[in-house]
PDB file of C-alpha atoms and ligand atoms in Angstrom:
ATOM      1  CA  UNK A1207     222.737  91.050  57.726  1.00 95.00           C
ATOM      2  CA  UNK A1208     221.591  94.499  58.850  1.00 96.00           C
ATOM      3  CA  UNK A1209     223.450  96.349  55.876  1.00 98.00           C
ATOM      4  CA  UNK A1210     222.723  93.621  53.291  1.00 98.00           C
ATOM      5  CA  UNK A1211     218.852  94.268  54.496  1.00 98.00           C
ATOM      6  CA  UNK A1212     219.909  98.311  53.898  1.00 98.00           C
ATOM      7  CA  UNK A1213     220.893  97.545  50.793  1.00 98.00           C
ATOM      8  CA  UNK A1214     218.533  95.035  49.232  1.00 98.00           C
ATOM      9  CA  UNK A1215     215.469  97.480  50.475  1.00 98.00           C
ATOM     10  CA  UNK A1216     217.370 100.710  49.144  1.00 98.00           C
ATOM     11  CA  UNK A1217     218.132  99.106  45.959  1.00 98.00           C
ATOM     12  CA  UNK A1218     214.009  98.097  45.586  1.00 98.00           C
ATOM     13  CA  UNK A1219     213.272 101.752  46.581  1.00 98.00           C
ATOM     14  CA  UNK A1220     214.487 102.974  43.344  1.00 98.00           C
ATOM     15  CA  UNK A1221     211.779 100.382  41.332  1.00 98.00           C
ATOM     16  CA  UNK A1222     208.986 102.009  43.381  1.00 98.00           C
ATOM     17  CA  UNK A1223     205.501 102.896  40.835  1.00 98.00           C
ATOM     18  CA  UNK A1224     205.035 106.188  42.842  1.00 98.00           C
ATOM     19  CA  UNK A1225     203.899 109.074  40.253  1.00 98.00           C
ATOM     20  CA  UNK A1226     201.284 110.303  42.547  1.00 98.00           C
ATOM     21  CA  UNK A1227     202.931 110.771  46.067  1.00 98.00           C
ATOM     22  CA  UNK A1228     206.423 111.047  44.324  1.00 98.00           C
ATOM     23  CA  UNK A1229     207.289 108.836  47.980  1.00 98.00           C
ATOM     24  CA  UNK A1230     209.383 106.190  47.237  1.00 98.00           C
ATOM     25  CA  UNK A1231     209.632 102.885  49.538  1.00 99.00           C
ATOM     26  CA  UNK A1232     212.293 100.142  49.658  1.00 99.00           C
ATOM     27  CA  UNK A1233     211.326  97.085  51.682  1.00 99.00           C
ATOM     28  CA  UNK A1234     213.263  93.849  52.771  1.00 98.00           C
ATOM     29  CA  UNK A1235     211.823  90.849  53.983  1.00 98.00           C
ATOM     30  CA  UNK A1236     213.552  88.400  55.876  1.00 98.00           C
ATOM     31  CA  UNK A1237     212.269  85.026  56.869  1.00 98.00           C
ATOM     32  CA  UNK A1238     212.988  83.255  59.902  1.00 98.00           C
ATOM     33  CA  UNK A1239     214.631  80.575  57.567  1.00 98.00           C
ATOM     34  CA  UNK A1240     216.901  83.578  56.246  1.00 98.00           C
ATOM     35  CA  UNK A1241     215.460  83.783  52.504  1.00 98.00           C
ATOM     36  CA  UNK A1242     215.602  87.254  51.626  1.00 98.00           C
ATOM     37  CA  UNK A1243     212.397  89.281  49.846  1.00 98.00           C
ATOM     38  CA  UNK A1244     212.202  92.547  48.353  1.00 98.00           C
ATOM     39  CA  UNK A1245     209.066  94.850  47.786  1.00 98.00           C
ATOM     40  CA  UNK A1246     208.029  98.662  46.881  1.00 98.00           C
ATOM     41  CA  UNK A1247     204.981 100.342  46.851  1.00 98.00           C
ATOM     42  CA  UNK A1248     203.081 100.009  43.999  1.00 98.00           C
ATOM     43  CA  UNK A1249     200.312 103.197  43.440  1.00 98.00           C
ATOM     44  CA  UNK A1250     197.643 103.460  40.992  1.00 98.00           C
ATOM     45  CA  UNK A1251     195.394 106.534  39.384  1.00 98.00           C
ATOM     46  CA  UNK A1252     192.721 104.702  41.739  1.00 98.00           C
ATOM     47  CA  UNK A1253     194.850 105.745  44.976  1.00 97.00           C
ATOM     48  CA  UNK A1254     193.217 103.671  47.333  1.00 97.00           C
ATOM     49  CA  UNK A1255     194.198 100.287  45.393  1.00 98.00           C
ATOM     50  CA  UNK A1256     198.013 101.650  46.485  1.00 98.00           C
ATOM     51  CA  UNK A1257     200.174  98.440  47.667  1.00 98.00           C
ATOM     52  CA  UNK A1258     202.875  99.529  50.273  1.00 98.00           C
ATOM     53  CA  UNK A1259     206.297  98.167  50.040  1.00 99.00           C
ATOM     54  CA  UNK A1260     205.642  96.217  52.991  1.00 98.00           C
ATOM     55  CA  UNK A1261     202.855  94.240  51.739  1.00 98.00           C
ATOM     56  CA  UNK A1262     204.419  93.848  48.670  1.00 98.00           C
ATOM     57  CA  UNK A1263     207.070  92.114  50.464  1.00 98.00           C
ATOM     58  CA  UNK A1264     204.891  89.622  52.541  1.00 98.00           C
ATOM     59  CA  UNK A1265     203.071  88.316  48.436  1.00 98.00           C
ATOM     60  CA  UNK A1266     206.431  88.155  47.400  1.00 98.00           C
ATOM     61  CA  UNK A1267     207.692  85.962  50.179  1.00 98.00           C
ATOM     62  CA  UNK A1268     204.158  84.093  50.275  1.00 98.00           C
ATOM     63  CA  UNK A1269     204.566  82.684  46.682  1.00 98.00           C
ATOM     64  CA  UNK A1270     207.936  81.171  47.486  1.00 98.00           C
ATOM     65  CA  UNK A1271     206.496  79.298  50.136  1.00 98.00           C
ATOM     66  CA  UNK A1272     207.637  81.602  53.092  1.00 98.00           C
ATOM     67  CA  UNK A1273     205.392  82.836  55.896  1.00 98.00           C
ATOM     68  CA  UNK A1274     207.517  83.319  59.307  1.00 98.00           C
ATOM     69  CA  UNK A1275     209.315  86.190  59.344  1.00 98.00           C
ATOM     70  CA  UNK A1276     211.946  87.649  61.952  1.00 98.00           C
ATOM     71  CA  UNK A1277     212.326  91.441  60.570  1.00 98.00           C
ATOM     72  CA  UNK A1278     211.650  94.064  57.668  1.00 98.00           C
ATOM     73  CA  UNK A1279     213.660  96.510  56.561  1.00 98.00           C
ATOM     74  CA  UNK A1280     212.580 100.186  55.354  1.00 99.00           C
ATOM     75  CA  UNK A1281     214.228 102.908  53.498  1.00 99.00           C
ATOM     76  CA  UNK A1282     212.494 106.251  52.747  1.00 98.00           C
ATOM     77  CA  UNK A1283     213.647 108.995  51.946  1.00 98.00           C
ATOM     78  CA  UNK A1284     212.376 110.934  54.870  1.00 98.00           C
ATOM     79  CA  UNK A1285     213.441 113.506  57.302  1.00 98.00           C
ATOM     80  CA  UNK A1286     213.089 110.511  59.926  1.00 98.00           C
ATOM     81  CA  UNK A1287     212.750 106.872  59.661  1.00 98.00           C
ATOM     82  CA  UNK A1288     208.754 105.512  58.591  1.00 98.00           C
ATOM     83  CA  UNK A1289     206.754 103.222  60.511  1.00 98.00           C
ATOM     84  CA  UNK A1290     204.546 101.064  58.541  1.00 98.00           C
ATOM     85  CA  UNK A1291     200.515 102.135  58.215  1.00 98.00           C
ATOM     86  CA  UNK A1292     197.834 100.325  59.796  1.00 98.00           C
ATOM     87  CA  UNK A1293     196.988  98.046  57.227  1.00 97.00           C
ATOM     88  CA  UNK A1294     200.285  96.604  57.292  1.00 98.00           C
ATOM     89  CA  UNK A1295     201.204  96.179  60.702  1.00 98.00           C
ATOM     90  CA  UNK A1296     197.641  94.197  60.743  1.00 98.00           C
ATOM     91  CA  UNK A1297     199.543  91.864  57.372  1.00 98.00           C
ATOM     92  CA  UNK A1298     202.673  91.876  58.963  1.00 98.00           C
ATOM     93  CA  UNK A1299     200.511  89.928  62.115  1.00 98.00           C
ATOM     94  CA  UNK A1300     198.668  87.586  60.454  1.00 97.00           C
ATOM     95  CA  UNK A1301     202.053  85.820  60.050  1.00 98.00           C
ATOM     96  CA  UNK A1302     204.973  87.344  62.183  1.00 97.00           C
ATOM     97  CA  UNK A1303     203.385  88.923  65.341  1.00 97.00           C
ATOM     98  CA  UNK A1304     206.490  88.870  67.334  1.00 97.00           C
ATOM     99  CA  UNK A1305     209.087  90.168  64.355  1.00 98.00           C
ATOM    100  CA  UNK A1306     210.941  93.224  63.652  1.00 98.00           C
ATOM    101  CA  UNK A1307     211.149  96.372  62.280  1.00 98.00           C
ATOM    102  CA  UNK A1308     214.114  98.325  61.334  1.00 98.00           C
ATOM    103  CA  UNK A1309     213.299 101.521  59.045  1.00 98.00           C
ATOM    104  CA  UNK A1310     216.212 103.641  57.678  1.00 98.00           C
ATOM    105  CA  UNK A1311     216.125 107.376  55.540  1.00 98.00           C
ATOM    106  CA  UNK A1312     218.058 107.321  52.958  1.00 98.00           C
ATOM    107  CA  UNK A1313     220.634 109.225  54.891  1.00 98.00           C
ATOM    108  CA  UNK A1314     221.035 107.044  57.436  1.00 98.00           C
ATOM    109  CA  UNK A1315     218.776 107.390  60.281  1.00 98.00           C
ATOM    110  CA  UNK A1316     217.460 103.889  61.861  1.00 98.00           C
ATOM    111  CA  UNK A1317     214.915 103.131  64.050  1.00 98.00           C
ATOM    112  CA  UNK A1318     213.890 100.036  65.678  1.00 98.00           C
ATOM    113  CA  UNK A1319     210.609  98.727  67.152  1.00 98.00           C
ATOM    114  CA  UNK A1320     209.108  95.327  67.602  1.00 98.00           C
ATOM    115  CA  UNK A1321     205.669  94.417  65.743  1.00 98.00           C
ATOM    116  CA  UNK A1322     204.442  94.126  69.053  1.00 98.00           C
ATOM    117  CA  UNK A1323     204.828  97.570  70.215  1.00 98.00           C
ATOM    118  CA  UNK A1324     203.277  98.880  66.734  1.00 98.00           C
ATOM    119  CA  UNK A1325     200.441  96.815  67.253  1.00 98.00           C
ATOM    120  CA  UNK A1326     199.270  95.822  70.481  1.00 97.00           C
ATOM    121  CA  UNK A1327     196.942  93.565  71.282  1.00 94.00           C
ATOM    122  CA  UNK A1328     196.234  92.384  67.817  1.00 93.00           C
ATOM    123  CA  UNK A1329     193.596  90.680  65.955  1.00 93.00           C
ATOM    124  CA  UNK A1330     194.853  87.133  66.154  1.00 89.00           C
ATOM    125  CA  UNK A1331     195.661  85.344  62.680  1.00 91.00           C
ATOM    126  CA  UNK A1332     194.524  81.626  61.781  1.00 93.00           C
ATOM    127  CA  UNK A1333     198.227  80.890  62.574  1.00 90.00           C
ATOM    128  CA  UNK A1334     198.336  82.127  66.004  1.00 75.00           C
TER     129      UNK A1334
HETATM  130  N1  LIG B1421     204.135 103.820  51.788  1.00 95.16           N
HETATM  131  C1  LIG B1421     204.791 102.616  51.877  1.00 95.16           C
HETATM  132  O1  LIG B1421     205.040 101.966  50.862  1.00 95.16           O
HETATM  133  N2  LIG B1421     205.175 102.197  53.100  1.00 95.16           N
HETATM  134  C2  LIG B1421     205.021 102.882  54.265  1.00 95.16           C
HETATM  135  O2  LIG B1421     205.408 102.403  55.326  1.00 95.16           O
HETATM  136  C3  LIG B1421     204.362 104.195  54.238  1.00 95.16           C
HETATM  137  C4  LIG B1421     203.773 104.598  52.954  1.00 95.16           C
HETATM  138  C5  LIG B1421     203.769 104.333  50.468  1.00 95.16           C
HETATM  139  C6  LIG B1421     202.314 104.351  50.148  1.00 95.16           C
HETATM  140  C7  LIG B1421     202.251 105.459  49.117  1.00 95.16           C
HETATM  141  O3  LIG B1421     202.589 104.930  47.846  1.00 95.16           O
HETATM  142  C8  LIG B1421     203.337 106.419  49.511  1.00 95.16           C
HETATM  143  O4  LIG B1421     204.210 105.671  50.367  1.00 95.16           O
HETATM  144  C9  LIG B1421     202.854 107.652  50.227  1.00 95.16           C
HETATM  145  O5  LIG B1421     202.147 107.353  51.357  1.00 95.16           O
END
């Protein structure tokens, strides 16, 4: 599952809308009930109104009806692997706050953290 996450997150990296940073992100989203969603980041002349991969990922799953989610999957290409900003550890938490992250460059560096360790003691969601 690991590599198919790889892959599904590289292959979204290359549809990335990123003229202004010229930093392309791949995400993959995988719900606890193992339904797979994709998501890159999304920029605009406006920067701030910029949609990471990540969150991209969590609309995509939300409109299929998915909302508990055990990891997401990153690919940069970076010298090492990317963590995910602020604002999207805080999304990531309204749903998942005990999930996974696993971000990869493009040549093959991983690195692993929990949600958890990103964010610690985090504003607590509706959903607990
Ligand atoms: N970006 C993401 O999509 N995910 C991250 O984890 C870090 C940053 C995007 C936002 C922006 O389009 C570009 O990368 C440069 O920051």
């Amino acid at each position: 599952m690991e590599e198919h996450l790889r892959e599904i997150a590289t292959l979204a990296r290359i549809r990335a809308y990123a003229p202004y940073s010229r930093f392309l992100v791949g995400a993959a989203l995988l719900s606890v009930s193992g339904r797979v969603f994709a998501g890159c980041n999304v920029e605009n002349v406006s920067f701030g109104l910029t949609m990471c991969a990540e969150r991209v990922c969590v609309g995509s799953a939300l409109q299929e009806g998915e909302k508990d989610f055990q990891t997401i999957t990153i690919v940069s290409d970076s010298e090492e692997p990317i963590m995910p900003c602020g604002a999207c550890r805080q999304v990531l938490a309204e749903f998942s706050p005990r999930m996974n992250i696993i971000s990869w460059t493009l040549s093959g560096t991983k690195k692993e953290v929990t949600l958890a360790t990103l964010l610690p003691m985090p504003r607590q969601g509706i959903l607990g």
